[in-house]
Amino acid sequence: MKLAVVGATGLVGQEILKVLEERNFPFDELYLVASAKSVGQAMKFKGKEYKIKSIEETCKLAPDVAIFSAGGGTSLEWAPKFAEVGTIVIDNSSAWRMDPTKKLIVPEINGHEITIDDRIIANPNCSTIQMVLALAPLHVKYKLKRIVVSTYQSVTGTGKDAVQQMMNERQGIDGPKVYPHPIDMNALPHIDSFLDNGYTKEEMKMVNETRKILGDQSIGVTSTTVRIPSIGGHSEAVNVQFDNDFNISEVRSILATTPGVIVQDDPKNNVYPMPINSKGRDEVFVGRIRRDESQPNTLNMWIVADNLRKGAATNAVQIAEFMMERSLVV
Ligand code: 2RA
């Protein structure tokens, strides 16, 4: 098994390597790939030193699986080239997510859609993954009608430079700016670029990806995505209306028995999900579960997860594991 990690030096790439090590992911050869400026540099993984390779060289080596986290442009250009040499590409960028010929996968929800013919598989957006993992079992039970979600997203979702901007501002240091405004002590309702419809690409990702993963274009989704000066994970206030009524205690037990979901919901004792507690964890944490009395069949909940883990690296590695377990990696 020849494995490549494309974008190995980025925040998500580094998290992918952590997850591969933690899960003792099996491989015979590992290729660490980064941009031209890093080629030749040494990187350590599981006590062994690897020289960073170029994407051109790595493609020629035809890895069995390549996990990409190097931006949409690189994925658009190189995922098909790797696929041509037989590589299965698991892509963290948005490049292929809405392509009708590509699968958009959260293994626990729709892993069964993957076939032996799939060569490019899209990893959903972090803010989508954590929401659909919690909503999927409720959709099966009560049939989702409409989702209204507001997110509170960590600067780690933007990358290293954004974390540095926040820390610089916090320490009163002038430095490079990633965001159009200060991020520390602030909240930016602006993630990715604005579209003609007044929404951002991030907001439309949540709309479109949710429907594709749940396989139901009838679900109404609207979102407001906000960047906040935090690390550790993305938080989401989710208001969901179902076709059918529900029982709160049944909702709790469905969530509590959903693989990958942990219910933390005891507000009287100050128990609810928070990013500082989700950092480094692979689970999706759900709390503040309560009926929305303002309209029928409607529920509020608070969903938190480490956007670098289940929101990116862990989900991607789980897709690779899922495929290997089912002999879909040949
Ligand atoms: C963000 N979800 O948080 C986007 C991409 N990682 O910036």
XYZ file of C-alpha atoms in Angstrom, residues 39-192:
154
model
C 10.561 19.950 -1.778
C 13.636 18.197 -0.404
C 13.034 19.311 3.175
C 12.982 16.571 5.789
C 9.881 15.652 7.768
C 9.680 13.059 10.527
C 6.818 10.608 10.761
C 6.656 7.750 13.284
C 10.368 8.211 14.007
C 11.390 7.939 10.368
C 12.663 10.798 8.214
C 11.004 11.518 4.895
C 12.093 13.961 2.202
C 9.232 16.073 0.912
C 8.461 15.217 -2.689
C 7.008 17.262 -5.529
C 3.528 16.469 -6.748
C 4.921 15.704 -10.205
C 7.344 13.107 -8.871
C 4.708 11.576 -6.615
C 2.188 11.205 -9.411
C 4.767 9.185 -11.376
C 5.097 6.876 -8.351
C 1.353 6.077 -8.664
C 0.403 5.768 -4.994
C -2.577 3.540 -4.187
C -4.225 6.305 -2.120
C -3.508 10.027 -2.041
C -5.129 12.245 0.583
C -5.161 15.788 -0.744
C -5.301 18.940 1.339
C -3.502 21.460 -0.860
C -6.241 23.760 -2.077
C -8.805 23.586 -4.831
C -6.479 24.583 -7.639
C -4.074 21.740 -6.941
C -6.943 19.279 -6.621
C -8.586 20.408 -9.843
C -5.309 19.984 -11.760
C -3.790 16.945 -10.083
C -6.575 14.704 -8.790
C -7.441 13.567 -12.362
C -3.751 12.959 -13.136
C -3.380 10.756 -10.049
C -6.637 8.996 -10.915
C -5.277 8.277 -14.377
C -2.380 6.297 -12.869
C -4.834 4.353 -10.701
C -4.601 6.332 -7.477
C -7.675 6.768 -5.280
C -7.756 10.457 -4.376
C -9.520 11.568 -1.202
C -9.765 15.306 -1.610
C -10.274 17.786 1.219
C -10.793 20.781 -1.074
C -14.115 21.976 -2.448
C -12.965 21.305 -6.028
C -14.900 18.068 -6.651
C -17.584 18.116 -3.941
C -20.480 19.216 -6.110
C -19.330 17.412 -9.264
C -22.261 15.092 -10.102
C -19.862 12.294 -11.020
C -18.018 12.417 -7.691
C -19.068 11.051 -4.310
C -19.190 13.390 -1.259
C -18.642 11.114 1.703
C -19.111 10.970 5.453
C -18.473 7.235 5.931
C -20.977 6.772 8.750
C -23.729 8.281 6.598
C -23.142 7.408 2.946
C -19.960 5.341 2.761
C -22.071 2.670 1.077
C -22.202 4.874 -2.042
C -18.490 4.272 -2.776
C -17.782 1.749 -5.541
C -14.675 0.110 -6.967
C -14.854 2.562 -9.875
C -14.520 5.691 -7.710
C -11.089 7.321 -8.117
C -11.761 10.828 -6.802
C -13.783 11.030 -3.570
C -14.589 14.387 -2.016
C -14.292 15.064 1.687
C -17.067 17.503 2.693
C -16.486 20.910 4.216
C -15.719 20.770 7.940
C -18.779 22.791 8.972
C -20.985 20.461 6.904
C -19.526 17.207 8.273
C -20.198 17.963 11.925
C -23.752 19.088 11.217
C -24.808 16.179 9.007
C -23.306 13.587 11.342
C -25.734 14.744 14.037
C -28.682 15.353 11.714
C -28.524 12.201 9.582
C -30.088 9.832 12.156
C -32.772 12.404 12.970
C -33.515 12.763 9.266
C -34.060 9.009 9.017
C -36.412 9.061 12.010
C -38.316 12.342 11.559
C -37.576 13.532 7.957
C -35.777 16.883 7.775
C -37.804 19.732 6.313
C -35.679 22.827 7.001
C -32.324 23.653 8.607
C -31.280 27.089 9.831
C -27.647 27.090 10.951
C -25.359 29.784 12.298
C -21.716 28.882 12.694
C -18.939 30.148 14.949
C -15.831 28.974 13.163
C -12.278 28.693 14.429
C -9.455 30.556 12.702
C -7.784 27.168 12.188
C -10.283 26.698 9.368
C -8.417 29.373 7.433
C -4.944 28.058 8.209
C -1.675 28.794 9.971
C -1.451 32.427 8.873
C -4.900 33.197 10.269
C -4.000 31.712 13.644
C -0.870 33.896 13.555
C -2.921 37.017 12.762
C -5.149 36.341 15.751
C -2.195 35.711 18.075
C -0.340 38.785 16.779
C -3.391 40.973 17.384
C -3.821 39.473 20.833
C -0.217 40.347 21.666
C -0.349 43.770 20.026
C 2.126 42.714 17.343
C 1.751 44.083 13.815
C 1.945 41.324 11.217
C 0.571 39.916 7.963
C -3.218 40.087 7.617
C -5.275 37.210 6.277
C -8.666 38.689 7.082
C -10.032 42.029 5.809
C -10.576 43.144 9.412
C -9.083 42.423 12.834
C -10.151 38.992 14.048
C -9.219 39.155 17.713
C -12.042 40.464 19.948
C -14.180 40.458 16.788
C -16.546 38.296 14.707
C -16.429 38.261 10.893
C -19.626 37.208 9.031
C -17.404 36.512 6.061
C -15.936 33.047 5.362
C -14.601 32.529 1.853
